[in-house]
């Protein structure tokens, strides 16, 4: 499909007359004809694709379907599930939806998404899609979405602050604590200073600590889930994290990570657990401070075993087509473009995310900042893949547990026991 | 008790038809349509109430008797489970905690706002006109502030990092409030939320009570003063009995409003309140729109309606009795 697409694009560029002739030819993910009319509604999440990528996809799409109007609407992450529930319940949901990879199982399980398995061979690079993203799209052996992009977390730090305190990026969790404490004392005069800024509800960043000690969120055996946050390994990881937060962070213990980049720009923070694309937010002239660019460094979240790194949560997004969509063929074509090689390369270079295929992972490899994030993704884990998982998220089980621990409202043992039984109950509930 | 000016409205409404029937002049013409007329008159309001109240409430009750998750929502067809949603609350400690919290919160806010409103209304009656103008102007401003804007302002005032409250308390040497997080413990958090709700409720209560105070007959007060009544006695023996119906109406309205509180918790806690901050409205919303169990979410809403019906029934019965006594 790739060569044919390229050939067509070249032809289009060469002459507008040929557009009409070529538009009719179908190949790969293209269906229908150039005379097809209608409106395609696409929901993308805030911060996922740079505007230039969206414009590029739409431009290529218009070459195939000049009479189809594409409406790309940007949604906010907070409360997106409420909006998606309502949209999927209606008779005219958006045709294409970007779904956080932890949310796909919920909507696939409820019958909201079209089974795109039969189109798989038509999507570019589908043989080399990232396994973890493909897994998040798969439920009961069927494929309900197309991997879009991935993101993993590492620690962004201020090189100038490290130099001033005379410390190097840490190589173990103990080392992280020591480095942090040196930074705290070097900046003792600043009452707002955080060596490691950690808002209390930031649960994605807590998972590496749990996994590093061999703990987990939940385990499955015989079709039944069992919460595992109360295992001794999980508790050990959380105790280490609580210590770090207590000694190194002055972030809101009840807050979430939504504003952490804005806080970082203020200059009272030395280390931040963040996604690769957050570098873009921090150095953006509008939302951040471009002069920080040269002062930033990145290192992976260290393991408690010196020299190793902790497994990180592989976040990301997938692209689904609504089961109730009346333009499923058009929707699939649009998805194919954004998930294809041309725009995935741009997602990696412009959007600074991890593209959906191992073929393109080398694009960021040599970038001293983004390269570390791509590297971290290789040692990554995922949340329990259950249609009920989204309810664990929306019920705020893990953030509540973290807040209880960090504020000292409950002991690690009590907080994890309560969260664990909640998770067991939610995951095993009839959806 | 001569409470004619105040209870005038209800008395007239209750007596009205009877006086009308007694006047002979219009009687022959009225006899024809006499039976239909009341129904015709009440018809439009019954229709409107049925459309905006009975239908949604009926749907809500129906929903509360079904298992209605995301799958059912997308298929637009629920599965009948009878009272199962309600039964599941019996053994659910979270539900009882939330119910108890809501009742305690409502009691506290209603009590506080009624007492403060009465004090402010009495103050308003006694101050000079410029001060009264200033005070009532301030109250109107509070009233005119949209609730979401008000919550945002309060959120900033009590922000753990940049809030003026922490700065002020620290500088007044009340203690060290630098980086004090008011929402770490639900008890302190509810202190702020209670203050916010009471603050927002005061204008309406004060202005209504002030209008009520204006209706206390001057001669009664003067007569009591002549008999040597102290201010304290004046208040309890004359003002309170006369304002009693008004107190009842305001207290029942406040109960309804405060029991249903949602925005103040939801927005104040950035739409992600921990379960320690759940009140009934929030719990119902979370169960429906976050956990996508619309059936049990609806059941919580139905229980809210029932609790309010019982609570307001007591008030209304008391009100009707008072009205009958005074007729």
XYZ file of C-alpha atoms in Angstrom:
758
model
C 0.000 0.000 0.000
C 2.810 2.361 0.835
C 4.335 2.660 -2.670
C 0.946 3.082 -4.211
C 0.062 5.854 -1.772
C 3.327 7.621 -2.433
C 2.799 7.312 -6.146
C -0.625 8.792 -5.816
C 0.615 11.651 -3.699
C 3.268 12.427 -6.245
C 0.716 12.369 -8.993
C -1.509 14.733 -7.068
C 1.303 17.165 -6.568
C 2.175 17.024 -10.227
C -1.189 17.817 -11.589
C -4.566 18.688 -10.143
C -6.259 17.042 -13.088
C -4.933 13.640 -12.126
C -6.462 13.931 -8.644
C -9.895 13.009 -9.854
C -8.593 10.095 -11.863
C -6.462 8.719 -9.049
C -8.979 9.304 -6.312
C -11.126 6.589 -7.751
C -8.505 3.937 -7.477
C -8.792 2.098 -4.194
C -5.977 0.441 -2.423
C -5.183 -0.593 1.112
C -7.382 1.318 3.488
C -9.149 3.428 0.865
C -12.792 2.728 0.220
C -15.500 4.429 -1.792
C -14.781 6.979 -4.428
C -13.734 10.565 -4.771
C -17.332 11.532 -5.376
C -18.242 10.452 -1.850
C -19.670 13.279 0.249
C -20.391 13.711 3.927
C -18.739 14.814 7.134
C -16.220 12.874 9.153
C -16.006 13.770 12.826
C -12.725 13.045 14.580
C -12.062 13.399 18.303
C -8.415 13.835 19.221
C -7.106 14.464 22.704
C -5.534 17.686 23.830
C -1.780 17.580 23.234
C -1.709 14.416 21.147
C -0.995 15.477 17.580
C 0.645 18.793 16.641
C -1.608 20.947 14.455
C 0.762 20.527 11.506
C 0.278 16.749 11.628
C -3.508 17.069 11.784
C -3.452 19.499 8.855
C -1.206 17.136 6.904
C -3.502 14.153 7.480
C -6.529 16.201 6.450
C -4.771 17.432 3.322
C -3.870 13.892 2.261
C -7.379 12.728 3.104
C -8.899 15.452 0.939
C -6.856 14.286 -2.004
C -8.719 10.987 -1.849
C -12.091 12.397 -0.837
C -12.301 16.024 -1.972
C -15.990 16.243 -1.102
C -15.790 14.919 2.442
C -15.541 17.483 5.213
C -13.372 16.521 8.179
C -14.105 18.019 11.594
C -11.281 17.456 14.037
C -12.412 18.285 17.567
C -9.940 18.446 20.436
C -11.075 16.938 23.758
C -9.660 17.482 27.242
C -8.334 14.535 29.266
C -10.146 15.460 32.447
C -13.686 14.063 32.394
C -13.194 12.611 28.916
C -14.860 9.331 29.920
C -18.104 11.113 30.775
C -18.045 12.757 27.379
C -17.191 9.533 25.576
C -19.942 7.599 27.398
C -22.504 10.159 26.292
C -21.168 10.321 22.754
C -21.143 6.539 22.266
C -24.638 6.253 23.745
C -26.043 8.668 21.164
C -26.973 7.694 17.629
C -24.300 9.867 15.979
C -21.037 9.388 17.853
C -17.790 10.796 16.441
C -16.530 8.530 13.643
C -12.919 8.416 14.833
C -11.947 8.605 18.499
C -8.574 8.767 20.143
C -8.690 6.680 23.317
C -6.156 6.533 26.101
C -4.755 2.986 25.993
C -6.124 2.200 29.449
C -9.656 3.111 28.342
C -9.953 0.986 25.190
C -10.975 -2.234 26.969
C -13.926 -0.466 28.595
C -15.368 0.784 25.324
C -14.475 -2.308 23.328
C -16.091 -4.501 25.972
C -19.270 -2.449 25.880
C -19.574 -2.744 22.111
C -18.807 0.884 21.332
C -15.964 0.205 18.920
C -15.883 -1.396 15.492
C -13.813 -4.563 15.080
C -11.053 -3.414 12.726
C -9.286 -6.779 12.628
C -10.244 -7.424 9.008
C -8.569 -4.160 7.933
C -5.373 -4.824 9.824
C -3.304 -5.856 6.814
C -4.338 -2.619 5.108
C -2.723 -0.437 7.767
C 0.900 0.487 7.240
C 3.463 -1.104 9.551
C 0.779 -3.184 11.259
C 3.224 -6.059 11.477
C 5.615 -3.994 13.572
C 3.150 -2.172 15.831
C 4.329 -1.780 19.437
C 3.220 -4.937 21.200
C 1.953 -3.183 24.312
C -0.276 -0.842 22.293
C -1.558 -3.703 20.150
C -2.375 -5.597 23.349
C -4.342 -2.625 24.651
C -6.418 -2.755 21.430
C -7.073 -6.468 21.694
C -9.966 -7.937 23.651
C -11.158 -11.514 23.374
C -8.923 -12.069 20.355
C -10.412 -9.174 18.364
C -8.719 -5.933 17.352
C -10.771 -2.864 18.321
C -8.377 -0.052 17.535
C -5.172 0.986 15.819
C -2.091 1.886 17.885
C -1.488 5.619 17.658
C 1.470 6.615 19.805
C 3.095 5.740 23.101
C 4.650 7.667 25.902
C 6.763 6.628 28.820
C 8.009 8.544 31.771
C 11.492 9.472 32.880
C 12.902 12.173 35.128
C 13.522 15.614 33.639
C 16.102 17.558 35.638
C 17.768 20.957 35.718
C 21.439 20.504 34.811
C 22.338 23.906 36.257
C 20.829 23.045 39.658
C 22.612 19.692 39.685
C 25.924 21.408 38.880
C 25.369 23.999 41.579
C 24.684 21.292 44.196
C 27.569 19.227 42.838
C 25.529 16.103 42.077
C 25.228 13.687 39.171
C 22.047 11.965 37.867
C 21.336 9.111 40.323
C 21.751 5.459 39.406
C 19.667 3.859 42.151
C 16.701 4.794 44.333
C 18.977 5.286 47.355
C 21.141 7.504 45.220
C 18.021 9.463 44.140
C 17.267 10.188 47.784
C 20.845 11.316 48.483
C 20.999 13.511 45.392
C 17.609 14.967 46.326
C 18.677 15.763 49.858
C 21.828 17.488 48.638
C 19.687 19.569 46.309
C 17.305 20.415 49.154
C 20.113 21.660 51.379
C 21.808 23.541 48.513
C 18.500 25.390 48.005
C 17.612 25.604 51.693
C 16.853 29.325 51.470
C 14.005 28.761 49.013
C 10.867 27.717 50.956
C 9.117 26.625 47.743
C 11.960 24.448 46.466
C 11.288 20.825 45.539
C 14.191 18.563 44.622
C 11.668 16.092 43.171
C 8.275 17.624 42.471
C 5.567 15.034 43.094
C 1.844 15.974 43.206
C 0.042 13.475 45.448
C -2.425 12.085 42.896
C 0.216 11.354 40.234
C -0.423 7.607 40.112
C 1.254 6.896 36.759
C 4.526 7.937 38.375
C 3.949 5.675 41.389
C 3.701 2.508 39.311
C 7.457 2.230 38.537
C 8.211 2.126 42.273
C 5.624 -0.628 42.831
C 6.815 -2.677 39.853
C 10.488 -2.189 40.642
C 10.154 -4.091 43.911
C 8.144 -6.843 42.203
C 4.717 -5.577 43.193
C 1.741 -5.076 40.908
C -1.717 -3.473 40.719
C -3.635 -6.726 40.337
C -3.010 -10.279 39.250
C -5.318 -12.596 37.354
C -5.789 -16.291 37.860
C -8.630 -18.447 36.618
C -10.490 -15.444 35.226
C -10.639 -13.784 38.649
C -8.689 -10.616 39.470
C -7.043 -10.014 42.790
C -5.765 -6.628 43.931
C -2.025 -6.781 44.660
C -1.201 -3.309 45.945
C -1.180 -4.739 49.463
C 1.507 -7.308 48.666
C 4.692 -6.809 50.644
C 6.582 -5.913 47.434
C 4.062 -3.224 46.464
C 4.107 -1.831 49.989
C 7.896 -1.719 49.929
C 7.872 0.339 46.714
C 5.227 2.696 48.039
C 7.130 3.182 51.294
C 10.231 4.207 49.337
C 8.136 6.605 47.238
C 6.424 8.073 50.311
C 9.854 8.724 51.819
C 11.040 10.501 48.681
C 7.867 12.592 48.485
C 7.990 13.450 52.174
C 11.603 14.619 52.056
C 11.993 16.035 48.547
C 8.640 17.391 47.358
C 6.723 20.511 48.281
C 4.037 19.888 45.669
C 0.388 19.725 46.668
C -0.056 16.311 48.286
C -3.677 16.307 47.132
C -3.022 17.774 43.684
C -2.603 16.111 40.317
C 0.066 16.425 37.643
C -1.970 18.616 35.273
C -0.026 21.783 36.108
C 3.374 20.306 36.871
C 5.056 21.699 33.746
C 3.847 25.201 34.538
C 5.232 24.722 38.054
C 8.570 23.460 36.719
C 8.993 26.598 34.600
C 8.782 28.742 37.771
C 12.303 27.603 38.679
C 11.778 26.070 42.124
C 11.979 22.466 40.949
C 15.057 20.372 40.192
C 13.476 17.068 39.114
C 10.144 16.127 37.590
C 8.730 12.729 36.582
C 7.302 13.444 33.147
C 6.444 12.273 29.656
C 8.733 13.056 26.718
C 6.309 15.517 25.166
C 6.319 17.577 28.347
C 9.761 18.887 27.335
C 7.939 20.613 24.511
C 5.482 22.180 26.962
C 8.298 23.321 29.261
C 10.297 24.959 26.461
C 7.325 26.319 24.508
C 7.403 30.140 24.232
C 3.712 30.359 25.140
C 3.339 27.763 27.888
C 6.924 27.624 29.124
C 10.360 29.130 28.845
C 12.487 28.480 25.730
C 15.666 29.477 27.585
C 15.373 26.326 29.712
C 16.097 24.156 26.680
C 19.857 23.993 27.311
C 19.437 23.492 31.041
C 17.339 20.340 30.783
C 18.567 16.800 31.112
C 16.756 13.471 31.299
C 17.553 10.247 33.136
C 15.425 7.117 33.529
C 13.682 6.392 36.836
C 16.347 4.342 38.641
C 15.743 0.912 40.116
C 16.489 -0.013 43.731
C 19.143 -2.248 42.176
C 22.033 0.067 41.349
C 22.695 0.541 37.643
C 19.285 -0.686 36.519
C 16.153 1.242 35.662
C 12.655 0.743 37.043
C 9.906 -0.563 34.721
C 7.692 2.324 33.636
C 4.046 2.551 32.704
C 3.635 2.613 28.935
C 1.004 5.243 28.347
C -0.298 6.159 24.970
C -3.286 6.415 22.754
C -5.089 4.293 20.198
C -7.431 5.271 17.381
C -10.831 3.615 17.270
C -13.763 3.721 14.880
C -17.210 3.963 16.472
C -19.427 0.915 15.991
C -22.362 3.244 15.328
C -20.447 5.392 12.820
C -22.142 5.753 9.452
C -18.806 6.481 7.745
C -16.746 3.533 8.928
C -14.837 3.168 5.654
C -13.911 6.860 5.596
C -13.030 6.723 9.287
C -10.748 3.753 8.728
C -8.984 5.578 5.895
C -8.383 8.628 8.074
C -7.055 6.429 10.897
C -4.799 4.662 8.400
C -3.230 7.968 7.391
C -2.500 9.172 10.934
C -1.203 5.741 11.955
C 0.833 5.379 8.770
C 4.568 5.856 8.322
C 4.502 9.420 6.962
C 2.635 10.991 9.857
C 4.036 8.682 12.525
C 7.495 9.988 11.589
C 6.200 13.511 12.127
C 4.602 12.488 15.437
C 8.032 11.294 16.545
C 10.053 14.274 15.316
C 7.580 17.152 15.766
C 5.321 15.690 18.461
C 8.217 14.098 20.370
C 6.245 10.978 21.229
C 7.087 7.316 20.691
C 5.626 6.288 17.314
C 3.394 3.231 16.985
C 5.910 1.016 15.199
C 9.295 -0.385 16.103
C 10.373 0.584 12.543
C 10.443 4.256 13.558
C 11.871 3.958 17.069
C 15.318 4.951 15.821
C 14.067 8.403 14.792
C 14.484 9.753 18.320
C 17.305 7.503 19.407
C 20.053 10.070 19.180
C 18.153 12.962 20.705
C 19.787 13.366 24.141
C 16.451 14.244 25.749
C 13.747 12.317 23.869
C 16.049 9.340 23.322
C 15.971 8.539 27.033
C 12.186 8.333 27.014
C 12.198 5.990 24.029
C 14.814 3.904 25.815
C 12.702 3.780 28.985
C 9.742 2.464 26.980
C 11.646 -0.740 26.327
C 11.266 -1.704 29.993
C 7.578 -0.959 30.310
C 4.464 -2.471 31.851
C 0.749 -1.926 31.582
C -2.320 -1.801 33.818
C -4.660 -4.844 34.099
C -6.279 -5.258 30.684
C -9.903 -5.578 31.770
C -13.035 -3.787 30.531
C -13.527 -2.759 34.162
C -10.084 -1.158 34.521
C -11.394 2.268 33.461
C -13.689 2.189 36.495
C -10.697 1.792 38.787
C -9.334 4.960 37.204
C -12.572 6.931 37.308
C -13.215 5.917 40.905
C -9.784 7.439 41.731
C -8.778 4.359 43.716
C -4.998 4.689 43.317
C -4.814 8.512 43.579
C -6.888 8.352 46.789
C -4.595 5.703 48.187
C -1.506 7.799 47.390
C -3.011 10.916 48.960
C -3.834 8.952 52.128
C -0.262 7.673 52.330
C 1.499 10.959 51.545
C -0.630 12.999 53.935
C -0.195 10.408 56.668
C -3.943 9.905 56.924
C -3.449 6.156 56.660
C -0.477 3.836 57.004
C 0.898 2.208 53.862
C -0.544 -1.116 55.063
C -4.050 0.234 55.692
C -4.207 2.393 52.564
C -3.022 -0.410 50.279
C -5.339 -2.973 51.893
C -8.340 -0.757 51.295
C -7.326 0.138 47.713
C -6.566 -3.477 46.927
C -9.965 -4.741 48.023
C -11.630 -1.959 46.039
C -9.670 -2.944 42.942
C -10.539 -6.623 43.411
C -14.195 -5.698 43.685
C -14.267 -3.356 40.667
C -12.292 -5.651 38.347
C -14.480 -8.662 39.120
C -17.777 -6.770 38.942
C -20.290 -7.521 36.216
C -19.849 -4.545 33.886
C -51.360 36.320 67.957
C -51.984 39.142 65.550
C -49.762 38.169 62.674
C -52.111 39.419 60.001
C -49.617 41.298 57.822
C -47.198 38.456 57.554
C -49.507 35.477 57.155
C -51.802 37.496 54.929
C -50.846 35.681 51.764
C -51.511 32.179 52.922
C -54.680 33.149 54.753
C -56.121 34.824 51.702
C -55.258 31.966 49.454
C -56.912 29.489 51.746
C -60.009 31.590 52.392
C -60.367 33.022 48.905
C -62.580 30.442 47.200
C -64.945 30.285 50.136
C -65.571 34.017 50.130
C -66.069 33.849 46.370
C -68.708 31.148 46.623
C -70.596 33.101 49.210
C -71.072 36.216 47.080
C -74.434 35.727 45.430
C -74.083 38.059 42.459
C -72.023 35.868 40.162
C -73.456 32.600 41.379
C -75.818 31.598 38.499
C -73.208 32.002 35.791
C -70.620 30.259 37.834
C -72.708 27.215 38.588
C -72.353 25.928 35.020
C -68.628 25.985 34.902
C -68.158 25.843 38.630
C -67.018 22.268 38.621
C -64.749 22.485 35.625
C -63.306 25.884 36.396
C -60.853 24.898 39.160
C -59.545 22.037 37.058
C -59.182 24.277 34.026
C -57.263 26.761 36.089
C -54.991 24.196 37.639
C -54.624 22.255 34.376
C -51.684 24.144 32.831
C -49.609 23.996 35.996
C -50.345 20.286 36.422
C -49.231 19.729 32.844
C -46.040 21.697 33.330
C -45.250 19.930 36.608
C -45.926 16.552 35.008
C -43.627 17.379 32.110
C -40.702 18.811 34.055
C -41.007 16.893 37.339
C -43.098 13.741 37.218
C -41.729 12.387 33.951
C -38.016 12.746 34.809
C -38.645 11.510 38.350
C -40.545 8.491 37.004
C -37.699 7.772 34.577
C -35.207 8.094 37.419
C -37.124 5.589 39.553
C -37.349 3.253 36.554
C -33.600 3.582 35.954
C -32.865 2.838 39.605
C -34.578 -0.553 39.203
C -32.327 -1.599 36.312
C -28.766 -2.715 35.803
C -27.627 0.064 33.494
C -23.917 0.094 32.688
C -22.058 1.324 29.622
C -23.080 -1.683 27.517
C -26.746 -1.035 28.323
C -26.258 2.683 27.678
C -24.883 2.049 24.210
C -27.590 -0.514 23.454
C -30.090 1.921 25.046
C -31.759 -0.929 26.885
C -31.303 -1.807 30.571
C -31.753 -5.068 32.423
C -34.478 -5.189 35.094
C -33.094 -6.093 38.533
C -35.858 -4.942 40.888
C -34.571 -3.551 44.171
C -31.075 -4.997 43.794
C -29.429 -1.573 43.449
C -30.989 -0.475 46.733
C -30.175 -3.721 48.498
C -26.505 -3.368 47.611
C -26.345 -0.156 49.697
C -27.483 -1.875 52.887
C -24.118 -3.544 53.418
C -22.077 -0.759 51.804
C -20.278 1.173 54.532
C -19.340 3.935 52.083
C -23.021 4.622 51.390
C -23.846 5.022 55.089
C -20.811 7.232 55.626
C -21.867 9.469 52.752
C -25.452 9.647 53.984
C -24.339 10.494 57.522
C -21.885 13.084 56.172
C -24.606 14.701 54.060
C -27.023 14.873 56.980
C -24.374 16.316 59.306
C -23.244 18.810 56.678
C -26.819 19.913 55.980
C -27.587 20.301 59.687
C -24.461 22.373 60.270
C -24.849 24.655 57.268
C -28.583 25.223 57.777
C -28.086 25.945 61.478
C -25.153 28.281 60.890
C -26.724 30.146 58.015
C -30.047 30.629 59.854
C -28.372 31.953 63.020
C -25.972 34.238 61.147
C -28.735 35.457 58.827
C -30.967 36.337 61.792
C -28.146 38.236 63.485
C -27.335 40.127 60.296
C -31.013 40.934 59.682
C -31.308 42.329 63.224
C -28.152 44.345 62.620
C -29.526 45.638 59.331
C -32.636 46.840 61.165
C -30.651 48.809 63.710
C -27.905 50.544 61.712
C -28.145 53.977 60.055
C -29.294 54.150 56.438
C -25.850 54.636 54.816
C -24.483 51.615 56.654
C -27.606 49.632 55.804
C -27.136 50.542 52.149
C -23.506 49.451 52.286
C -24.330 46.196 54.022
C -27.234 45.257 51.768
C -25.166 46.304 48.746
C -22.468 43.892 49.830
C -25.031 41.147 50.283
C -26.429 41.741 46.804
C -22.906 41.459 45.374
C -22.454 38.082 47.044
C -25.812 37.037 45.697
C -24.964 38.228 42.191
C -21.673 36.306 42.067
C -22.161 33.193 39.914
C -21.515 30.136 42.039
C -18.718 28.759 39.826
C -16.871 32.073 39.954
C -17.324 32.212 43.713
C -15.914 28.710 44.127
C -12.906 29.602 41.967
C -12.217 32.661 44.109
C -12.474 30.649 47.317
C -10.249 27.991 45.838
C -7.581 30.599 45.181
C -7.986 32.129 48.635
C -7.342 28.759 50.232
C -4.768 27.531 47.711
C -2.052 25.687 49.559
C 0.762 27.508 47.811
C -0.454 30.934 46.722
C -3.576 31.367 48.884
C -4.162 34.630 50.715
C -5.629 32.741 53.699
C -2.351 30.971 54.476
C -0.380 34.199 53.995
C -2.711 36.146 56.261
C -2.842 33.518 59.007
C 0.958 33.238 58.973
C 1.481 36.995 59.093
C -1.086 37.378 61.872
C 1.062 34.857 63.747
C -1.831 32.451 64.228
C 0.682 29.766 63.344
C 2.779 28.600 60.449
C 0.420 28.070 57.561
C 3.048 28.052 54.798
C 2.090 25.263 52.436
C -0.795 24.303 54.670
C -3.189 22.228 52.610
C -6.764 22.793 53.754
C -8.042 19.874 51.725
C -5.684 17.236 53.082
C -8.133 16.300 55.789
C -11.836 16.164 54.901
C -12.718 17.826 58.213
C -10.711 20.975 57.423
C -11.861 20.798 53.820
C -15.477 20.758 54.894
C -14.771 23.719 57.157
C -13.955 25.737 54.043
C -16.840 24.266 52.046
C -19.270 25.000 54.896
C -18.029 28.584 55.083
C -18.467 28.929 51.320
C -22.002 27.516 51.343
C -23.075 29.636 54.322
C -21.517 32.738 52.729
C -23.445 32.093 49.540
C -26.712 31.405 51.371
C -26.661 34.496 53.590
C -27.841 37.235 51.178
C -31.188 35.644 50.384
C -31.808 34.679 54.017
C -30.783 38.059 55.446
C -32.812 40.093 52.984
C -35.902 37.907 53.428
C -35.612 37.987 57.226
C -35.035 41.734 57.152
C -38.239 42.133 55.128
C -39.955 39.941 57.749
C -38.625 42.082 60.602
C -40.124 45.146 58.940
C -43.535 43.499 59.371
C -43.268 43.177 63.158
C -45.910 45.677 64.358
C -44.230 48.674 65.940
C -47.022 49.071 68.514
C -46.498 45.545 69.820
C -42.849 46.273 70.435
C -43.642 49.618 72.024
C -46.287 48.066 74.248
C -43.896 45.360 75.378
C -41.255 47.974 76.098
C -43.771 49.872 78.207
C -44.349 46.689 80.148
C -40.625 46.585 80.824
C -39.537 43.832 78.396
C -35.779 43.565 77.878
C -34.360 43.257 74.305
C -33.748 39.563 74.859
C -37.389 39.018 75.808
C -38.595 41.210 72.947
C -36.717 38.982 70.532
C -37.913 35.658 71.918
C -41.486 36.641 72.871
C -42.413 38.877 69.955
C -40.036 38.730 66.994
C -39.485 34.985 66.894
C -43.171 33.958 67.164
C -44.149 36.449 64.463
C -41.337 35.361 62.149
C -41.922 31.672 62.876
C -43.560 30.829 59.511
C -40.770 32.643 57.717
C -38.119 30.757 59.695
C -39.809 27.499 58.764
C -39.938 28.292 55.074
C -36.325 29.478 54.988
C -35.060 26.537 57.016
C -36.834 24.031 54.773
C -35.574 25.724 51.601
C -32.034 25.806 53.018
C -32.284 22.139 53.935
C -33.241 21.289 50.369
C -30.431 23.392 48.921
C -27.713 22.269 51.293
C -28.566 18.582 51.102
C -28.240 18.743 47.328
C -24.871 20.524 47.377
C -22.663 19.422 44.477
C -20.725 22.248 42.798
C -19.032 23.460 45.954
C -17.442 20.057 46.525
C -16.935 19.077 42.894
C -15.301 22.262 41.622
C -13.448 23.070 44.838
C -11.707 19.680 44.616
C -10.934 19.940 40.890
C -13.631 17.422 39.883
C -11.657 14.604 41.522
C -12.776 14.543 45.143
C -11.532 11.643 47.239
C -14.211 9.486 48.818
C -13.738 11.352 52.108
C -15.395 14.328 50.417
C -18.371 12.520 48.925
C -21.773 13.913 49.775
C -24.940 12.356 48.336
C -24.996 14.478 45.173
C -21.333 13.820 44.439
C -21.674 10.095 45.194
C -24.614 9.798 42.819
C -22.699 11.613 40.078
C -19.557 9.527 40.543
C -21.541 6.278 40.520
C -23.394 7.311 37.337
C -20.924 9.215 35.228
C -17.573 8.043 36.520
C -18.142 4.397 37.376
C -20.859 4.177 34.663
C -23.372 2.383 36.865
C -26.351 4.539 36.008
C -28.756 2.200 37.847
C -27.129 2.537 41.254
C -26.414 6.236 40.612
C -30.135 6.715 40.024
C -30.913 4.737 43.184
C -28.790 7.159 45.235
C -30.645 10.074 43.649
C -33.992 8.477 44.519
C -32.859 8.017 48.124
C -31.900 11.714 48.178
C -35.400 12.637 47.029
C -36.944 10.405 49.711
C -34.792 11.860 52.503
C -35.691 15.385 51.423
C -39.377 14.488 51.194
C -39.377 13.207 54.768
C -37.436 16.210 56.043
C -39.526 18.804 54.254
C -42.764 16.990 55.070
C -42.106 17.667 58.751
C -41.502 21.337 58.051
C -44.527 21.691 55.834
C -46.806 19.935 58.297
C -45.610 22.308 60.972
C -46.193 25.226 58.625
C -49.733 24.159 57.772
C -50.516 23.755 61.461
C -49.167 27.194 62.238
C -51.246 28.586 59.396
C -54.380 26.897 60.716
C -53.803 28.234 64.199
C -53.491 31.744 62.942
C -56.391 31.771 60.571
